[in-house]
């Protein structure tokens, strides 16, 4: 490793040692990332041996695609550490973590674009226009904002925020990290389904919002979430609907919301009301496709769990009522709510 008589390199010598061009060394020098040690009598830059290590560090950081401002912060921290003014590590760790997050988002976008392209490629010609319209409405990577807005408009206006957040965690499916064309189409259809207005006056708005109020609805949905989770276990095992812990929790969610007792009469009334309520099964069918990895049995959803529990309740109650029950059970209890589906 040759040096001049004064132990310093010219810009060309440093570039040769580092395996880069003179232009590269000048670029980093002009931006203050690679300070020269001195200048020659003719005004040429001179660099000490420490400049080679610094230049190699800069190149390594740039190879990680870190922007120059982050490279500068890391180098400044390295200088502080050399002077004993800093423990080191945090600037580099933060920059790497930030870059990993950005790269993860880029990879997710690429995987969704690949799945969308495969969907179009595999679609029959007569369906391509519709599917192009559906996937064209999605952000990349896709967002769940439309579904969250749909459910927020559907829930009681004054329902406590923690209860709303818990409901959204259950009701809104996360986009798969590596989607199949089928999952891409299902998510696009979910987005289209929930992008329309939800005024709270349509046929899917549950009567529970009017009967139980915001606080009662929070109790109801918290209890339903537990019951759905228990029913999901039975669904994964392939068990047919049957009485047990899941059904008891399901009924308890309603009795807790309305401050009433669990009786055979209440169960019969509840079974009839839920059977007569409007349904949004399409949402849960699409959700199951989004959540189910290829080659697996359909993932349980709140909708499929609700169906399982309602079938168990109907069987225990001797079948569902042929029509809607009275507006309120005997004793002044409020009507059973429409299904949270």
Tab-separated table of N, CA, C and O in Angstrom, residues 19-131:
chain	number	residue	atom	x	y	z
A	19	UNK	N	-10.739	1.078	-4.699
A	19	UNK	CA	-11.387	0.448	-5.838
A	19	UNK	C	-12.577	1.229	-6.348
A	19	UNK	O	-13.552	0.641	-6.842
A	20	UNK	N	-12.510	2.571	-6.241
A	20	UNK	CA	-13.591	3.416	-6.722
A	20	UNK	C	-13.002	4.457	-7.663
A	20	UNK	O	-11.782	4.543	-7.841
A	21	UNK	N	-13.854	5.239	-8.232
A	21	UNK	CA	-13.391	6.297	-9.128
A	21	UNK	C	-13.048	7.551	-8.331
A	21	UNK	O	-13.518	7.752	-7.199
A	22	UNK	N	-12.229	8.390	-8.958
A	22	UNK	CA	-11.915	9.688	-8.350
A	22	UNK	C	-13.190	10.497	-8.162
A	22	UNK	O	-13.353	11.206	-7.167
A	23	UNK	N	-14.101	10.374	-9.101
A	23	UNK	CA	-15.375	11.099	-9.012
A	23	UNK	C	-16.126	10.723	-7.738
A	23	UNK	O	-16.744	11.573	-7.092
A	24	UNK	N	-16.091	9.429	-7.369
A	24	UNK	CA	-16.779	8.981	-6.154
A	24	UNK	C	-16.154	9.601	-4.917
A	24	UNK	O	-16.855	10.088	-4.011
A	25	UNK	N	-14.833	9.600	-4.844
A	25	UNK	CA	-14.157	10.187	-3.686
A	25	UNK	C	-14.477	11.675	-3.595
A	25	UNK	O	-14.776	12.201	-2.519
A	26	UNK	N	-14.443	12.355	-4.730
A	26	UNK	CA	-14.737	13.794	-4.734
A	26	UNK	C	-16.182	14.049	-4.303
A	26	UNK	O	-16.465	15.016	-3.582
A	27	UNK	N	-17.098	13.187	-4.734
A	27	UNK	CA	-18.520	13.352	-4.376
A	27	UNK	C	-18.695	13.326	-2.856
A	27	UNK	O	-19.346	14.209	-2.282
A	28	UNK	N	-18.114	12.327	-2.190
A	28	UNK	CA	-18.273	12.226	-0.745
A	28	UNK	C	-17.488	13.308	-0.010
A	28	UNK	O	-17.913	13.787	1.048
A	29	UNK	N	-16.362	13.719	-0.589
A	29	UNK	CA	-15.586	14.790	0.031
A	29	UNK	C	-16.339	16.109	-0.024
A	29	UNK	O	-16.401	16.858	0.956
A	30	UNK	N	-16.927	16.414	-1.184
A	30	UNK	CA	-17.650	17.673	-1.353
A	30	UNK	C	-18.837	17.774	-0.407
A	30	UNK	O	-19.251	18.885	-0.049
A	31	UNK	N	-19.384	16.623	-0.001
A	31	UNK	CA	-20.539	16.628	0.913
A	31	UNK	C	-20.139	16.484	2.375
A	31	UNK	O	-20.997	16.316	3.244
A	32	UNK	N	-18.856	16.558	2.639
A	32	UNK	CA	-18.383	16.551	4.014
A	32	UNK	C	-18.378	15.198	4.691
A	32	UNK	O	-18.160	15.111	5.896
A	33	UNK	N	-18.627	14.127	3.926
A	33	UNK	CA	-18.627	12.791	4.514
A	33	UNK	C	-17.217	12.214	4.611
A	33	UNK	O	-16.970	11.312	5.426
A	34	UNK	N	-16.310	12.722	3.797
A	34	UNK	CA	-14.950	12.189	3.747
A	34	UNK	C	-13.971	13.365	3.812
A	34	UNK	O	-13.460	13.824	2.797
A	35	UNK	N	-13.697	13.870	5.001
A	35	UNK	CA	-12.831	15.055	5.123
A	35	UNK	C	-11.394	14.728	4.717
A	35	UNK	O	-10.878	13.663	5.022
A	36	UNK	N	-10.779	15.651	4.006
A	36	UNK	CA	-9.363	15.479	3.698
A	36	UNK	C	-8.522	15.869	4.900
A	36	UNK	O	-8.950	16.678	5.740
A	37	UNK	N	-7.305	15.318	4.961
A	37	UNK	CA	-6.405	15.644	6.068
A	37	UNK	C	-5.755	16.999	5.857
A	37	UNK	O	-5.585	17.778	6.795
A	38	UNK	N	-5.384	17.274	4.621
A	38	UNK	CA	-4.735	18.552	4.326
A	38	UNK	C	-4.834	18.801	2.823
A	38	UNK	O	-5.430	18.014	2.089
A	39	UNK	N	-4.210	19.893	2.407
A	39	UNK	CA	-4.106	20.218	0.990
A	39	UNK	C	-2.631	20.380	0.636
A	39	UNK	O	-1.822	20.862	1.432
A	40	UNK	N	-2.292	19.982	-0.579
A	40	UNK	CA	-0.919	20.148	-1.039
A	40	UNK	C	-0.655	21.617	-1.353
A	40	UNK	O	-1.571	22.452	-1.343
A	41	UNK	N	0.623	21.924	-1.640
A	41	UNK	CA	0.971	23.301	-1.982
A	41	UNK	C	0.201	23.769	-3.205
A	41	UNK	O	-0.087	24.962	-3.356
A	42	UNK	N	-0.135	22.816	-4.070
A	42	UNK	CA	-0.902	23.175	-5.268
A	42	UNK	C	-2.398	23.151	-5.049
A	42	UNK	O	-3.164	23.301	-6.006
A	43	UNK	N	-2.847	22.931	-3.810
A	43	UNK	CA	-4.274	22.930	-3.494
A	43	UNK	C	-4.967	21.604	-3.709
A	43	UNK	O	-6.206	21.536	-3.681
A	44	UNK	N	-4.190	20.528	-3.900
A	44	UNK	CA	-4.802	19.220	-4.105
A	44	UNK	C	-5.114	18.549	-2.765
A	44	UNK	O	-4.367	18.693	-1.782
A	45	UNK	N	-6.180	17.792	-2.734
A	45	UNK	CA	-6.614	17.117	-1.498
A	45	UNK	C	-5.640	16.011	-1.140
A	45	UNK	O	-5.168	15.280	-2.004
A	46	UNK	N	-5.424	15.882	0.187
A	46	UNK	CA	-4.576	14.817	0.715
A	46	UNK	C	-5.367	14.089	1.800
A	46	UNK	O	-6.067	14.703	2.602
A	47	UNK	N	-5.248	12.772	1.824
A	47	UNK	CA	-6.042	11.949	2.746
A	47	UNK	C	-5.117	11.040	3.552
A	47	UNK	O	-4.165	10.457	3.005
A	48	UNK	N	-5.454	10.886	4.839
A	48	UNK	CA	-4.704	9.979	5.695
A	48	UNK	C	-5.225	8.559	5.569
A	48	UNK	O	-6.260	8.303	4.929
A	49	UNK	N	-4.525	7.600	6.201
A	49	UNK	CA	-4.932	6.191	6.099
A	49	UNK	C	-6.322	5.918	6.658
A	49	UNK	O	-6.987	4.983	6.245
A	50	UNK	N	-6.770	6.744	7.624
A	50	UNK	CA	-8.105	6.528	8.197
A	50	UNK	C	-9.207	6.805	7.167
A	50	UNK	O	-10.336	6.335	7.302
A	51	UNK	N	-8.876	7.554	6.119
A	51	UNK	CA	-9.877	7.864	5.103
A	51	UNK	C	-10.303	6.622	4.339
A	51	UNK	O	-11.444	6.528	3.877
A	52	UNK	N	-9.396	5.646	4.212
A	52	UNK	CA	-9.746	4.426	3.483
A	52	UNK	C	-10.827	3.651	4.229
A	52	UNK	O	-11.804	3.185	3.619
A	53	UNK	N	-10.668	3.504	5.555
A	53	UNK	CA	-11.697	2.812	6.347
A	53	UNK	C	-13.023	3.561	6.299
A	53	UNK	O	-14.097	2.947	6.212
A	54	UNK	N	-12.937	4.877	6.353
A	54	UNK	CA	-14.175	5.667	6.319
A	54	UNK	C	-14.856	5.531	4.967
A	54	UNK	O	-16.087	5.397	4.885
A	55	UNK	N	-14.079	5.545	3.900
A	55	UNK	CA	-14.657	5.401	2.571
A	55	UNK	C	-15.287	4.030	2.397
A	55	UNK	O	-16.372	3.897	1.805
A	56	UNK	N	-14.656	3.011	2.924
A	56	UNK	CA	-15.234	1.663	2.850
A	56	UNK	C	-16.525	1.574	3.644
A	56	UNK	O	-17.484	0.905	3.225
A	57	UNK	N	-16.577	2.259	4.800
A	57	UNK	CA	-17.818	2.270	5.592
A	57	UNK	C	-18.932	2.986	4.831
A	57	UNK	O	-20.069	2.519	4.796
A	58	UNK	N	-18.593	4.106	4.203
A	58	UNK	CA	-19.603	4.841	3.435
A	58	UNK	C	-20.158	3.964	2.322
A	58	UNK	O	-21.380	3.888	2.109
A	59	UNK	N	-19.272	3.281	1.614
A	59	UNK	CA	-19.718	2.423	0.508
A	59	UNK	C	-20.596	1.284	1.014
A	59	UNK	O	-21.582	0.909	0.373
A	60	UNK	N	-20.250	0.718	2.187
A	60	UNK	CA	-21.064	-0.366	2.746
A	60	UNK	C	-22.460	0.135	3.112
A	60	UNK	O	-23.471	-0.536	2.846
A	61	UNK	N	-22.517	1.332	3.704
A	61	UNK	CA	-23.818	1.892	4.080
A	61	UNK	C	-24.651	2.230	2.844
A	61	UNK	O	-25.867	2.011	2.827
A	62	UNK	N	-23.998	2.736	1.819
A	62	UNK	CA	-24.725	3.045	0.588
A	62	UNK	C	-25.179	1.778	-0.128
A	62	UNK	O	-26.225	1.771	-0.780
A	63	UNK	N	-24.383	0.704	0.018
A	63	UNK	CA	-24.788	-0.573	-0.580
A	63	UNK	C	-26.060	-1.110	0.072
A	63	UNK	O	-26.803	-1.881	-0.541
A	64	UNK	N	-26.310	-0.702	1.336
A	64	UNK	CA	-27.560	-1.068	2.018
A	64	UNK	C	-28.699	-0.140	1.612
A	64	UNK	O	-29.797	-0.234	2.156
A	65	UNK	N	-28.430	0.771	0.676
A	65	UNK	CA	-29.423	1.712	0.151
A	65	UNK	C	-29.837	2.740	1.193
A	65	UNK	O	-30.955	3.253	1.164
A	66	UNK	N	-28.927	3.043	2.130
A	66	UNK	CA	-29.224	4.081	3.109
A	66	UNK	C	-29.002	5.444	2.462
A	66	UNK	O	-27.978	5.658	1.793
A	67	UNK	N	-29.917	6.388	2.645
A	67	UNK	CA	-29.740	7.716	2.049
A	67	UNK	C	-28.606	8.479	2.728
A	67	UNK	O	-28.215	8.185	3.857
A	68	UNK	N	-28.113	9.482	2.034
A	68	UNK	CA	-26.958	10.232	2.538
A	68	UNK	C	-27.186	10.870	3.908
A	68	UNK	O	-26.275	10.868	4.735
A	69	UNK	N	-28.381	11.446	4.204
A	69	UNK	CA	-28.565	12.016	5.546
A	69	UNK	C	-28.377	10.979	6.659
A	69	UNK	O	-27.819	11.286	7.715
A	70	UNK	N	-28.852	9.759	6.449
A	70	UNK	CA	-28.659	8.717	7.451
A	70	UNK	C	-27.195	8.298	7.537
A	70	UNK	O	-26.677	8.038	8.626
A	71	UNK	N	-26.524	8.235	6.387
A	71	UNK	CA	-25.097	7.922	6.395
A	71	UNK	C	-24.342	8.976	7.201
A	71	UNK	O	-23.454	8.656	8.004
A	72	UNK	N	-24.700	10.238	7.013
A	72	UNK	CA	-24.040	11.317	7.752
A	72	UNK	C	-24.242	11.155	9.256
A	72	UNK	O	-23.296	11.329	10.040
A	73	UNK	N	-25.461	10.838	9.677
A	73	UNK	CA	-25.719	10.672	11.113
A	73	UNK	C	-24.893	9.530	11.691
A	73	UNK	O	-24.384	9.602	12.806
A	74	UNK	N	-24.782	8.442	10.934
A	74	UNK	CA	-24.007	7.291	11.412
A	74	UNK	C	-22.530	7.653	11.528
A	74	UNK	O	-21.871	7.324	12.519
A	75	UNK	N	-22.012	8.356	10.535
A	75	UNK	CA	-20.608	8.763	10.574
A	75	UNK	C	-20.347	9.740	11.715
A	75	UNK	O	-19.316	9.651	12.401
A	76	UNK	N	-21.278	10.662	11.927
A	76	UNK	CA	-21.117	11.611	13.032
A	76	UNK	C	-21.085	10.874	14.369
A	76	UNK	O	-20.307	11.223	15.268
A	77	UNK	N	-21.940	9.855	14.487
A	77	UNK	CA	-21.943	9.097	15.729
A	77	UNK	C	-20.657	8.296	15.892
A	77	UNK	O	-20.143	8.151	17.012
A	78	UNK	N	-20.139	7.777	14.778
A	78	UNK	CA	-18.855	7.085	14.830
A	78	UNK	C	-17.749	8.024	15.316
A	78	UNK	O	-16.909	7.646	16.122
A	79	UNK	N	-17.775	9.261	14.833
A	79	UNK	CA	-16.777	10.236	15.266
A	79	UNK	C	-16.921	10.540	16.748
A	79	UNK	O	-15.925	10.633	17.482
A	80	UNK	N	-18.180	10.707	17.205
A	80	UNK	CA	-18.404	10.970	18.632
A	80	UNK	C	-17.931	9.805	19.486
A	80	UNK	O	-17.379	9.983	20.569
A	81	UNK	N	-18.171	8.594	18.989
A	81	UNK	CA	-17.752	7.402	19.730
A	81	UNK	C	-16.227	7.347	19.837
A	81	UNK	O	-15.672	7.003	20.881
A	82	UNK	N	-15.534	7.695	18.751
A	82	UNK	CA	-14.077	7.693	18.778
A	82	UNK	C	-13.543	8.687	19.799
A	82	UNK	O	-12.479	8.482	20.390
A	83	UNK	N	-14.324	9.762	20.016
A	83	UNK	CA	-13.906	10.768	20.979
A	83	UNK	C	-14.434	10.490	22.375
A	83	UNK	O	-14.239	11.284	23.287
A	84	UNK	N	-15.127	9.369	22.537
A	84	UNK	CA	-15.649	8.999	23.846
A	84	UNK	C	-16.895	9.741	24.254
A	84	UNK	O	-17.280	9.731	25.423
A	85	UNK	N	-17.568	10.386	23.290
A	85	UNK	CA	-18.755	11.187	23.613
A	85	UNK	C	-20.064	10.445	23.371
A	85	UNK	O	-21.136	10.982	23.585
A	86	UNK	N	-19.990	9.184	22.883
A	86	UNK	CA	-21.221	8.485	22.512
A	86	UNK	C	-21.015	6.993	22.672
A	86	UNK	O	-19.935	6.481	22.409
A	87	UNK	N	-22.047	6.312	23.125
A	87	UNK	CA	-21.967	4.852	23.290
A	87	UNK	C	-22.028	4.123	21.955
A	87	UNK	O	-21.668	2.958	21.854
A	88	UNK	N	-22.536	4.768	20.904
A	88	UNK	CA	-22.568	4.176	19.568
A	88	UNK	C	-23.720	3.220	19.359
A	88	UNK	O	-24.365	2.745	20.284
A	89	UNK	N	-23.980	2.949	18.088
A	89	UNK	CA	-24.931	1.890	17.749
A	89	UNK	C	-26.310	2.362	17.381
A	89	UNK	O	-26.922	1.816	16.484
A	90	UNK	N	-26.838	3.389	18.055
A	90	UNK	CA	-28.255	3.698	17.875
A	90	UNK	C	-28.566	4.247	16.481
A	90	UNK	O	-29.603	3.925	15.912
A	91	UNK	N	-27.679	5.092	15.928
A	91	UNK	CA	-27.953	5.655	14.611
A	91	UNK	C	-27.962	4.562	13.546
A	91	UNK	O	-28.845	4.522	12.687
A	92	UNK	N	-26.985	3.668	13.593
A	92	UNK	CA	-26.924	2.580	12.621
A	92	UNK	C	-28.106	1.631	12.796
A	92	UNK	O	-28.754	1.244	11.819
A	93	UNK	N	-28.416	1.271	14.040
A	93	UNK	CA	-29.534	0.362	14.289
A	93	UNK	C	-30.849	0.975	13.815
A	93	UNK	O	-31.686	0.303	13.205
A	94	UNK	N	-31.040	2.261	14.101
A	94	UNK	CA	-32.269	2.922	13.673
A	94	UNK	C	-32.382	3.001	12.162
A	94	UNK	O	-33.462	2.788	11.597
A	95	UNK	N	-31.260	3.300	11.498
A	95	UNK	CA	-31.273	3.396	10.038
A	95	UNK	C	-31.569	2.050	9.402
A	95	UNK	O	-32.345	1.957	8.444
A	96	UNK	N	-30.958	0.987	9.940
A	96	UNK	CA	-31.191	-0.348	9.392
A	96	UNK	C	-32.642	-0.771	9.616
A	96	UNK	O	-33.290	-1.319	8.714
A	97	UNK	N	-33.177	-0.498	10.813
A	97	UNK	CA	-34.572	-0.864	11.096
A	97	UNK	C	-35.530	-0.116	10.179
A	97	UNK	O	-36.490	-0.692	9.656
A	98	UNK	N	-35.254	1.165	9.962
A	98	UNK	CA	-36.116	1.956	9.063
A	98	UNK	C	-36.049	1.430	7.643
A	98	UNK	O	-37.068	1.333	6.949
A	99	UNK	N	-34.843	1.079	7.209
A	99	UNK	CA	-34.699	0.555	5.846
A	99	UNK	C	-35.384	-0.795	5.689
A	99	UNK	O	-35.976	-1.084	4.639
A	100	UNK	N	-35.312	-1.626	6.730
A	100	UNK	CA	-35.987	-2.919	6.682
A	100	UNK	C	-37.500	-2.749	6.564
A	100	UNK	O	-38.166	-3.483	5.831
A	101	UNK	N	-38.048	-1.776	7.297
A	101	UNK	CA	-39.493	-1.528	7.195
A	101	UNK	C	-39.863	-1.076	5.789
A	101	UNK	O	-40.859	-1.531	5.215
A	102	UNK	N	-39.072	-0.175	5.242
A	102	UNK	CA	-39.358	0.301	3.890
A	102	UNK	C	-39.235	-0.830	2.874
A	102	UNK	O	-40.060	-0.966	1.964
A	103	UNK	N	-38.193	-1.653	3.045
A	103	UNK	CA	-37.998	-2.761	2.118
A	103	UNK	C	-39.127	-3.776	2.235
A	103	UNK	O	-39.589	-4.330	1.229
A	104	UNK	N	-39.584	-4.022	3.469
A	104	UNK	CA	-40.706	-4.943	3.661
A	104	UNK	C	-41.951	-4.461	2.946
A	104	UNK	O	-42.675	-5.247	2.331
A	105	UNK	N	-42.202	-3.161	3.006
A	105	UNK	CA	-43.361	-2.601	2.311
A	105	UNK	C	-43.208	-2.744	0.801
A	105	UNK	O	-44.166	-3.070	0.090
A	106	UNK	N	-41.988	-2.530	0.296
A	106	UNK	CA	-41.750	-2.672	-1.141
A	106	UNK	C	-41.936	-4.117	-1.593
A	106	UNK	O	-42.520	-4.374	-2.647
A	107	UNK	N	-41.444	-5.065	-0.774
A	107	UNK	CA	-41.593	-6.477	-1.122
A	107	UNK	C	-43.064	-6.888	-1.110
A	107	UNK	O	-43.513	-7.650	-1.971
A	108	UNK	N	-43.805	-6.382	-0.105
A	108	UNK	CA	-45.235	-6.692	-0.044
A	108	UNK	C	-45.948	-6.163	-1.284
A	108	UNK	O	-46.808	-6.838	-1.855
A	109	UNK	N	-45.576	-4.949	-1.700
A	109	UNK	CA	-46.197	-4.378	-2.896
A	109	UNK	C	-45.873	-5.224	-4.127
A	109	UNK	O	-46.745	-5.472	-4.970
A	110	UNK	N	-44.637	-5.697	-4.228
A	110	UNK	CA	-44.248	-6.526	-5.375
A	110	UNK	C	-45.010	-7.849	-5.375
A	110	UNK	O	-45.438	-8.328	-6.439
A	111	UNK	N	-45.172	-8.450	-4.198
A	111	UNK	CA	-45.900	-9.725	-4.144
A	111	UNK	C	-47.360	-9.536	-4.542
A	111	UNK	O	-47.944	-10.394	-5.219
A	112	UNK	N	-47.976	-8.421	-4.125
A	112	UNK	CA	-49.361	-8.165	-4.507
A	112	UNK	C	-49.473	-7.872	-6.000
A	112	UNK	O	-50.420	-8.292	-6.651
A	113	UNK	N	-48.509	-7.158	-6.541
A	113	UNK	CA	-48.540	-6.910	-7.987
A	113	UNK	C	-48.382	-8.211	-8.764
A	113	UNK	O	-49.040	-8.417	-9.791
A	114	UNK	N	-47.506	-9.082	-8.280
A	114	UNK	CA	-47.324	-10.365	-8.950
A	114	UNK	C	-48.615	-11.176	-8.913
A	114	UNK	O	-49.026	-11.765	-9.926
A	115	UNK	N	-49.272	-11.226	-7.743
A	115	UNK	CA	-50.522	-11.980	-7.632
A	115	UNK	C	-51.607	-11.373	-8.526
A	115	UNK	O	-52.397	-12.098	-9.138
A	116	UNK	N	-51.647	-10.032	-8.608
A	116	UNK	CA	-52.644	-9.386	-9.463
A	116	UNK	C	-52.388	-9.705	-10.932
A	116	UNK	O	-53.323	-9.958	-11.707
A	117	UNK	N	-51.129	-9.705	-11.330
A	117	UNK	CA	-50.800	-10.041	-12.710
A	117	UNK	C	-51.177	-11.482	-13.036
A	117	UNK	O	-51.697	-11.779	-14.115
A	118	UNK	N	-50.906	-12.375	-12.099
A	118	UNK	CA	-51.285	-13.775	-12.313
A	118	UNK	C	-52.801	-13.923	-12.395
A	118	UNK	O	-53.313	-14.730	-13.180
A	119	UNK	N	-53.516	-13.156	-11.581
A	119	UNK	CA	-54.974	-13.195	-11.627
A	119	UNK	C	-55.479	-12.809	-13.007
A	119	UNK	O	-56.341	-13.493	-13.581
A	120	UNK	N	-54.950	-11.731	-13.538
A	120	UNK	CA	-55.373	-11.294	-14.876
A	120	UNK	C	-54.979	-12.330	-15.919
A	120	UNK	O	-55.758	-12.667	-16.822
A	121	UNK	N	-53.789	-12.874	-15.799
A	121	UNK	CA	-53.307	-13.864	-16.755
A	121	UNK	C	-54.173	-15.113	-16.761
A	121	UNK	O	-54.446	-15.704	-17.814
A	122	UNK	N	-54.630	-15.532	-15.566
A	122	UNK	CA	-55.384	-16.771	-15.438
A	122	UNK	C	-56.886	-16.582	-15.628
A	122	UNK	O	-57.631	-17.566	-15.690
A	123	UNK	N	-57.362	-15.343	-15.708
A	123	UNK	CA	-58.807	-15.092	-15.810
A	123	UNK	C	-59.312	-15.358	-17.220
A	123	UNK	O	-58.635	-15.034	-18.205
A	124	UNK	N	-60.504	-15.915	-17.340
A	124	UNK	CA	-61.122	-16.039	-18.666
A	124	UNK	C	-61.310	-14.656	-19.277
A	124	UNK	O	-61.534	-13.674	-18.555
A	125	UNK	N	-61.216	-14.541	-20.577
A	125	UNK	CA	-61.319	-13.218	-21.215
A	125	UNK	C	-62.568	-12.442	-20.813
A	125	UNK	O	-62.512	-11.223	-20.653
A	126	UNK	N	-63.673	-13.136	-20.632
A	126	UNK	CA	-64.904	-12.443	-20.292
A	126	UNK	C	-64.927	-11.843	-18.903
A	126	UNK	O	-65.779	-11.003	-18.601
A	127	UNK	N	-64.001	-12.246	-18.031
A	127	UNK	CA	-63.972	-11.747	-16.648
A	127	UNK	C	-62.853	-10.749	-16.404
A	127	UNK	O	-62.779	-10.152	-15.335
A	128	UNK	N	-61.987	-10.577	-17.377
A	128	UNK	CA	-60.792	-9.754	-17.137
A	128	UNK	C	-61.131	-8.286	-16.877
A	128	UNK	O	-60.520	-7.643	-16.024
A	129	UNK	N	-62.086	-7.737	-17.605
A	129	UNK	CA	-62.411	-6.321	-17.431
A	129	UNK	C	-62.905	-6.042	-16.012
A	129	UNK	O	-62.481	-5.072	-15.371
A	130	UNK	N	-63.802	-6.907	-15.522
A	130	UNK	CA	-64.324	-6.705	-14.168
A	130	UNK	C	-63.214	-6.842	-13.133
A	130	UNK	O	-63.112	-6.051	-12.192
A	131	UNK	N	-62.362	-7.841	-13.300
A	131	UNK	CA	-61.306	-8.070	-12.316
A	131	UNK	C	-60.244	-6.979	-12.365
A	131	UNK	O	-59.689	-6.602	-11.323
